């Protein structure tokens, strides 16, 4: 196992470092400390190395006009609070907090300059079963409208059984909403085709109800016999056809103790690769890139775009600060926000 560091460019005179993690089977994960962003995931499949993540090989890719206009958040760490907060506002301890309305009238992914647009302090780490990089960010009180001085940490570990293990921790000196996630888009075919031939299994029969703005209402709908009931696994394209739309579904799990549990399995049988997702989180957004611009591609020509990448974003309830009883939405002084999500890649015979 090995970690290599290399210069990836600079922002306002601050150098950006890319950390290249490689394990003994030959899997490679590349992460930059700008936005704590996964830029590349390369998995060995039948003797070939397959790129399966949306991202860029140069810093310029993340600052192109097309990328900024589309804002797909490829591979980044999202915070302070991921997904939408209704009307860009919430009340806490008798005080109303106003956020930036950067998704219509709602707040999205922590605001205009969220954790995904910050320079994190990074160090390499070693564990019993892998190697990785730990990134730390200090977010001052009232940044983007959120209360509390927050210290957030995200640690990426690569193991020899082809797992990316992501662990989050955060502390605060004032009670504040916290919900962190990783926004990697995957295509198990290596972008040879869309992800519509992938088969998705999600281990729950519940999802959150969204209003017309895309914010969660707090309502939960049961999925028995509905097209988006994925407990038995369905071809993504078939569900797209049945619902006449792409996935932007917030599946919820009965996990009151925040234990690490399997949440989803995505399989590309034709291309011999599957992704097993485990998380401590009570919610997971399955998103199939229905808004991703077809103008985006990797420097080597790998084509991104609509339905060419899926996300399994594990987190607290979207709009949680405005939903009574939403699990683990705020973190208080003296307490620690913790979260874990594991992405395990498994090759199959096909």
Protein backbone atom coordinates (compact mmCIF):
# COMPACT_ATOMS: atom_id res chain seq x y z
CA UNK A 1 0.00 0.00 0.00
CA UNK A 2 1.25 3.45 -0.82
CA UNK A 3 0.45 7.17 -0.63
CA UNK A 4 1.95 9.69 -3.02
CA UNK A 5 1.54 13.47 -2.86
CA UNK A 6 1.75 15.82 -5.80
CA UNK A 7 1.10 19.45 -6.57
CA UNK A 8 -2.33 19.92 -8.20
CA UNK A 9 -2.36 23.69 -8.72
CA UNK A 10 -3.03 26.71 -6.55
CA UNK A 11 -5.92 28.95 -5.53
CA UNK A 12 -5.22 32.53 -4.49
CA UNK A 13 -1.58 31.59 -3.95
CA UNK A 14 -2.43 28.55 -1.81
CA UNK A 15 -1.06 25.25 -3.18
CA UNK A 16 -3.47 22.34 -3.69
CA UNK A 17 -2.17 18.82 -3.03
CA UNK A 18 -3.42 15.61 -4.59
CA UNK A 19 -3.05 12.45 -2.53
CA UNK A 20 -2.87 9.23 -4.52
CA UNK A 21 -3.77 6.17 -2.44
CA UNK A 22 -3.00 2.74 -3.90
CA UNK A 23 -3.51 -0.73 -2.44
CA UNK A 24 -1.88 -4.06 -3.17
CA UNK A 25 -4.59 -5.32 -5.59
CA UNK A 26 -4.01 -2.21 -7.72
CA UNK A 27 -6.94 0.05 -6.81
CA UNK A 28 -6.12 3.78 -6.85
CA UNK A 29 -8.03 6.65 -5.24
CA UNK A 30 -7.02 10.27 -5.80
CA UNK A 31 -8.14 13.02 -3.42
CA UNK A 32 -7.36 16.74 -3.34
CA UNK A 33 -7.52 18.96 -0.28
CA UNK A 34 -9.61 21.55 -2.13
CA UNK A 35 -13.10 20.60 -1.01
CA UNK A 36 -11.76 17.28 0.35
CA UNK A 37 -12.62 16.03 -3.14
CA UNK A 38 -12.24 12.57 -4.65
CA UNK A 39 -11.03 13.24 -8.19
CA UNK A 40 -10.52 9.67 -9.40
CA UNK A 41 -11.30 6.07 -8.46
CA UNK A 42 -9.56 3.40 -10.51
CA UNK A 43 -10.53 -0.22 -9.91
CA UNK A 44 -8.78 -3.30 -11.35
CA UNK A 45 -11.27 -5.43 -13.28
CA UNK A 46 -10.09 -8.53 -15.18
CA UNK A 47 -6.59 -7.20 -15.62
CA UNK A 48 -7.60 -3.69 -16.68
CA UNK A 49 -7.72 -0.51 -14.62
CA UNK A 50 -11.14 1.13 -14.88
CA UNK A 51 -11.91 4.75 -14.01
CA UNK A 52 -15.35 4.77 -12.39
CA UNK A 53 -15.71 8.26 -10.85
CA UNK A 54 -16.64 11.63 -12.31
CA UNK A 55 -13.83 14.12 -11.83
CA UNK A 56 -10.94 15.90 -13.47
CA UNK A 57 -7.18 15.39 -13.74
CA UNK A 58 -6.43 19.11 -13.45
CA UNK A 59 -7.61 21.81 -11.08
CA UNK A 60 -8.82 23.86 -14.05
CA UNK A 61 -11.57 21.30 -14.67
CA UNK A 62 -13.27 22.31 -11.43
CA UNK A 63 -13.24 25.99 -12.42
CA UNK A 64 -14.37 25.82 -16.04
CA UNK A 65 -17.37 27.92 -17.02
CA UNK A 66 -19.33 24.77 -17.85
CA UNK A 67 -18.60 23.15 -14.50
CA UNK A 68 -19.41 26.27 -12.48
CA UNK A 69 -22.66 26.78 -14.42
CA UNK A 70 -23.79 23.18 -13.82
CA UNK A 71 -22.46 22.80 -10.24
CA UNK A 72 -22.54 18.99 -10.07
CA UNK A 73 -20.30 18.85 -6.95
CA UNK A 74 -18.19 16.00 -8.36
CA UNK A 75 -16.53 14.02 -5.56
CA UNK A 76 -16.48 16.76 -2.93
CA UNK A 77 -17.20 16.82 0.80
CA UNK A 78 -20.46 18.71 1.35
CA UNK A 79 -21.22 20.76 4.49
CA UNK A 80 -22.11 22.30 6.84
CA UNK A 81 -25.47 20.89 5.92
CA UNK A 82 -25.97 18.91 2.73
CA UNK A 83 -29.06 18.98 0.50
CA UNK A 84 -31.75 21.63 0.71
CA UNK A 85 -32.92 23.70 3.67
CA UNK A 86 -36.37 25.13 3.00
CA UNK A 87 -36.58 28.91 2.48
CA UNK A 88 -32.87 29.16 3.36
CA UNK A 89 -33.74 29.57 7.03
CA UNK A 90 -34.21 27.67 10.27
CA UNK A 91 -34.88 28.44 13.94
CA UNK A 92 -32.77 27.10 16.79
CA UNK A 93 -33.02 27.87 20.50
CA UNK A 94 -35.49 30.67 19.84
CA UNK A 95 -33.37 32.40 17.21
CA UNK A 96 -33.93 32.47 13.46
CA UNK A 97 -30.96 31.97 11.18
CA UNK A 98 -30.98 33.13 7.56
CA UNK A 99 -28.86 31.34 4.95
CA UNK A 100 -28.00 32.03 1.32
CA UNK A 101 -30.81 31.11 -1.14
CA UNK A 102 -28.64 29.32 -3.71
CA UNK A 103 -31.24 26.80 -4.96
CA UNK A 104 -34.25 28.92 -5.81
CA UNK A 105 -35.46 30.18 -2.44
CA UNK A 106 -33.78 27.27 -0.62
CA UNK A 107 -30.27 26.75 0.69
CA UNK A 108 -28.28 23.93 -0.91
CA UNK A 109 -25.18 22.05 0.28
CA UNK A 110 -24.10 24.56 2.92
CA UNK A 111 -24.40 27.73 0.89
CA UNK A 112 -22.52 29.65 -1.75
CA UNK A 113 -19.10 28.84 -0.27
CA UNK A 114 -19.65 25.54 1.49
CA UNK A 115 -17.10 22.99 2.66
CA UNK A 116 -16.73 21.84 -0.96
CA UNK A 117 -15.05 25.15 -1.84
CA UNK A 118 -12.67 25.31 1.12
CA UNK A 119 -8.99 24.40 1.42
CA UNK A 120 -8.66 21.63 4.02
CA UNK A 121 -5.47 20.90 6.00
CA UNK A 122 -4.37 17.39 5.09
CA UNK A 123 -2.02 14.75 6.50
CA UNK A 124 -1.46 11.12 5.52
CA UNK A 125 -2.49 8.40 7.97
CA UNK A 126 -2.02 4.66 8.38
CA UNK A 127 -4.44 2.21 9.95
CA UNK A 128 -4.51 -1.48 10.76
CA UNK A 129 -6.15 -2.31 7.44
CA UNK A 130 -5.33 0.55 5.12
CA UNK A 131 -3.73 3.86 4.30
CA UNK A 132 -5.32 7.23 3.81
CA UNK A 133 -5.50 10.95 4.31
CA UNK A 134 -7.09 13.00 7.08
CA UNK A 135 -8.41 16.48 6.29
CA UNK A 136 -9.37 19.16 8.81
CA UNK A 137 -11.36 22.35 8.31
CA UNK A 138 -12.09 25.23 10.71
CA UNK A 139 -15.43 26.92 9.99
CA UNK A 140 -15.98 30.13 11.98
CA UNK A 141 -19.14 31.16 13.81
CA UNK A 142 -21.85 32.44 11.42
CA UNK A 143 -20.02 31.34 8.28
CA UNK A 144 -22.71 31.03 5.60
CA UNK A 145 -25.19 31.96 8.35
CA UNK A 146 -24.64 28.90 10.58
CA UNK A 147 -23.91 29.36 14.30
CA UNK A 148 -20.86 28.02 16.09
CA UNK A 149 -17.15 27.63 15.50
CA UNK A 150 -16.90 24.18 13.95
CA UNK A 151 -13.88 21.95 13.52
CA UNK A 152 -14.66 19.27 10.92
CA UNK A 153 -12.53 16.26 10.06
CA UNK A 154 -12.93 13.80 7.20
CA UNK A 155 -10.69 10.77 6.88
CA UNK A 156 -10.46 8.70 3.69
CA UNK A 157 -9.00 5.19 4.04
CA UNK A 158 -8.30 2.70 1.25
CA UNK A 159 -8.16 -0.95 2.32
CA UNK A 160 -6.76 -4.02 0.59
CA UNK A 161 -10.27 -5.42 0.05
CA UNK A 162 -11.04 -2.45 -2.23
CA UNK A 163 -13.02 -0.38 0.24
CA UNK A 164 -13.03 3.38 0.52
CA UNK A 165 -13.88 4.07 4.14
CA UNK A 166 -14.94 7.65 4.87
CA UNK A 167 -15.19 8.83 8.48
CA UNK A 168 -16.43 12.24 9.60
CA UNK A 169 -16.10 14.00 12.95
CA UNK A 170 -17.00 17.53 13.98
CA UNK A 171 -17.20 19.61 17.15
CA UNK A 172 -18.79 22.99 17.81
CA UNK A 173 -18.97 25.63 20.54
CA UNK A 174 -22.66 26.42 19.79
CA UNK A 175 -25.49 24.11 18.88
CA UNK A 176 -25.58 23.97 15.10
CA UNK A 177 -26.98 21.84 12.26
CA UNK A 178 -24.41 19.43 10.81
CA UNK A 179 -24.80 16.94 7.99
CA UNK A 180 -21.75 15.95 5.94
CA UNK A 181 -21.56 13.69 2.90
CA UNK A 182 -19.40 12.75 -0.04
CA UNK A 183 -20.73 13.63 -3.48
CA UNK A 184 -18.91 11.16 -5.73
CA UNK A 185 -20.63 10.09 -8.94
CA UNK A 186 -19.95 6.47 -9.96
CA UNK A 187 -20.24 4.67 -13.28
CA UNK A 188 -19.28 1.02 -12.90
CA UNK A 189 -18.97 0.53 -16.67
CA UNK A 190 -16.08 2.97 -16.74
CA UNK A 191 -18.26 5.43 -18.68
CA UNK A 192 -18.63 3.03 -21.59
CA UNK A 193 -22.38 3.64 -21.28
CA UNK A 194 -24.93 5.33 -19.04
CA UNK A 195 -25.79 3.89 -15.63
CA UNK A 196 -29.28 2.87 -16.78
CA UNK A 197 -28.21 -0.78 -17.14
CA UNK A 198 -26.95 -0.85 -13.56
CA UNK A 199 -29.15 -2.76 -11.11
CA UNK A 200 -29.87 -0.91 -7.85
CA UNK A 201 -30.87 -2.48 -4.54
CA UNK A 202 -31.68 -0.25 -1.56
CA UNK A 203 -32.42 -1.92 1.77
CA UNK A 204 -35.50 0.00 2.88
CA UNK A 205 -39.16 0.45 2.00
CA UNK A 206 -39.31 4.14 2.95
CA UNK A 207 -38.33 7.46 1.46
CA UNK A 208 -38.87 11.09 2.33
CA UNK A 209 -41.61 13.18 0.74
CA UNK A 210 -40.37 16.31 -1.09
CA UNK A 211 -42.33 19.47 -1.80
CA UNK A 212 -42.46 21.29 -5.13
CA UNK A 213 -39.16 23.08 -4.34
CA UNK A 214 -37.25 19.85 -3.67
CA UNK A 215 -37.14 20.28 0.12
CA UNK A 216 -38.15 17.44 2.42
CA UNK A 217 -41.43 17.96 4.27
CA UNK A 218 -40.80 15.45 7.05
CA UNK A 219 -43.36 13.09 5.60
CA UNK A 220 -42.35 9.50 4.87
CA UNK A 221 -43.92 7.40 2.15
CA UNK A 222 -44.01 3.60 2.03
CA UNK A 223 -42.81 2.02 -1.19
CA UNK A 224 -44.53 -1.35 -1.25
CA UNK A 225 -45.09 -2.38 -4.88
CA UNK A 226 -44.11 1.07 -6.17
CA UNK A 227 -41.62 1.47 -9.05
CA UNK A 228 -38.98 2.96 -6.74
CA UNK A 229 -39.18 0.11 -4.23
CA UNK A 230 -35.68 -1.27 -4.74
CA UNK A 231 -35.53 -3.91 -2.01
CA UNK A 232 -35.34 -6.70 -4.59
CA UNK A 233 -33.12 -4.83 -7.05
CA UNK A 234 -34.23 -3.22 -10.30
CA UNK A 235 -32.57 -2.02 -13.47
CA UNK A 236 -32.24 1.74 -13.11
CA UNK A 237 -33.42 2.46 -16.65
CA UNK A 238 -36.62 0.49 -16.06
CA UNK A 239 -37.44 2.63 -13.03
CA UNK A 240 -36.61 5.79 -14.97
CA UNK A 241 -39.15 4.74 -17.58
CA UNK A 242 -41.77 3.88 -14.96
CA UNK A 243 -41.49 7.20 -13.12
CA UNK A 244 -40.69 9.23 -16.24
CA UNK A 245 -37.78 10.85 -14.42
CA UNK A 246 -34.36 10.23 -12.93
CA UNK A 247 -33.73 9.32 -9.32
CA UNK A 248 -33.47 12.06 -6.72
CA UNK A 249 -34.82 9.90 -3.93
CA UNK A 250 -34.02 10.27 -0.24
CA UNK A 251 -34.32 6.75 1.13
CA UNK A 252 -34.55 6.52 4.93
CA UNK A 253 -33.41 3.74 7.23
CA UNK A 254 -34.56 2.71 10.68
CA UNK A 255 -31.20 3.08 12.41
CA UNK A 256 -31.73 4.97 15.69
CA UNK A 257 -28.35 3.99 17.13
CA UNK A 258 -26.41 5.10 14.03
CA UNK A 259 -24.81 1.68 13.53
CA UNK A 260 -22.81 0.85 10.40
CA UNK A 261 -25.24 -1.08 8.18
CA UNK A 262 -25.53 -2.03 4.53
CA UNK A 263 -27.75 0.44 2.74
CA UNK A 264 -27.38 -0.24 -0.98
CA UNK A 265 -25.89 -2.44 -3.68
CA UNK A 266 -25.38 -1.19 -7.23
CA UNK A 267 -24.35 -3.75 -9.86
CA UNK A 268 -23.11 -3.61 -13.44
CA UNK A 269 -23.43 -7.24 -14.42
CA UNK A 270 -22.29 -6.72 -17.99
CA UNK A 271 -19.12 -4.99 -16.82
CA UNK A 272 -18.40 -7.31 -13.88
CA UNK A 273 -18.36 -4.80 -11.05
CA UNK A 274 -20.60 -3.96 -8.13
CA UNK A 275 -20.57 -1.38 -5.35
CA UNK A 276 -21.71 -2.17 -1.84
CA UNK A 277 -22.60 0.84 0.32
CA UNK A 278 -22.66 0.74 4.13
CA UNK A 279 -23.37 3.70 6.38
CA UNK A 280 -24.25 4.85 9.88
CA UNK A 281 -26.58 7.49 8.45
CA UNK A 282 -30.40 7.52 8.60
CA UNK A 283 -30.81 8.74 5.02
CA UNK A 284 -29.29 8.17 1.58
CA UNK A 285 -29.91 10.14 -1.58
CA UNK A 286 -29.87 7.96 -4.66
CA UNK A 287 -29.26 10.40 -7.49
CA UNK A 288 -28.75 9.38 -11.10
CA UNK A 289 -27.38 12.63 -12.47
CA UNK A 290 -30.51 13.84 -14.20
CA UNK A 291 -29.26 17.44 -14.10
CA UNK A 292 -25.61 16.74 -15.03
CA UNK A 293 -24.49 18.59 -18.15
CA UNK A 294 -23.51 16.53 -21.19
CA UNK A 295 -20.82 19.14 -21.86
CA UNK A 296 -18.71 17.82 -18.98
CA UNK A 297 -15.99 15.24 -19.58
CA UNK A 298 -12.64 14.17 -18.17
CA UNK A 299 -9.53 15.48 -19.90
CA UNK A 300 -8.98 12.07 -21.57
CA UNK A 301 -12.43 12.29 -23.15
CA UNK A 302 -14.37 10.21 -20.61
CA UNK A 303 -17.94 11.42 -21.09
CA UNK A 304 -20.00 12.61 -18.13
CA UNK A 305 -23.54 13.97 -18.32
CA UNK A 306 -27.16 13.00 -17.78
CA UNK A 307 -27.55 9.47 -16.37
CA UNK A 308 -23.80 8.85 -16.75
CA UNK A 309 -23.10 8.77 -13.01
CA UNK A 310 -25.00 7.87 -9.84
CA UNK A 311 -24.52 9.13 -6.29
CA UNK A 312 -25.18 7.37 -3.00
CA UNK A 313 -25.09 10.37 -0.66
CA UNK A 314 -25.46 9.27 2.95
CA UNK A 315 -26.44 11.93 5.48
CA UNK A 316 -28.97 13.30 7.98
CA UNK A 317 -32.42 14.28 6.78
CA UNK A 318 -32.44 17.04 4.16
CA UNK A 319 -34.18 20.12 5.56
CA UNK A 320 -33.62 18.51 8.94
CA UNK A 321 -33.39 21.83 10.83
CA UNK A 322 -37.03 22.44 9.88
CA UNK A 323 -38.30 18.91 10.58
CA UNK A 324 -39.35 18.16 14.14
CA UNK A 325 -37.71 14.99 15.41
CA UNK A 326 -35.32 14.53 12.50
CA UNK A 327 -32.53 12.26 13.80
CA UNK A 328 -29.19 13.77 14.73
CA UNK A 329 -29.73 17.06 12.89
CA UNK A 330 -27.89 19.32 15.34
CA UNK A 331 -24.67 18.93 17.31
CA UNK A 332 -24.15 20.65 20.67
CA UNK A 333 -21.04 21.79 22.55
CA UNK A 334 -19.43 18.89 24.37
CA UNK A 335 -20.88 16.43 21.85
CA UNK A 336 -19.24 15.12 18.69
CA UNK A 337 -20.76 14.69 15.26
CA UNK A 338 -19.70 11.32 13.86
CA UNK A 339 -20.54 9.52 10.63
CA UNK A 340 -19.13 6.66 8.60
CA UNK A 341 -19.77 5.46 5.06
CA UNK A 342 -17.97 2.62 3.28
CA UNK A 343 -17.87 2.05 -0.47
CA UNK A 344 -16.72 -1.50 -1.30
CA UNK A 345 -15.97 -2.51 -4.89
CA UNK A 346 -16.41 -6.16 -5.80
CA UNK A 347 -15.51 -7.75 -9.12
CA UNK A 348 -17.81 -10.45 -10.47
CA UNK A 349 -17.59 -13.04 -13.20
CA UNK A 350 -19.74 -12.14 -16.17
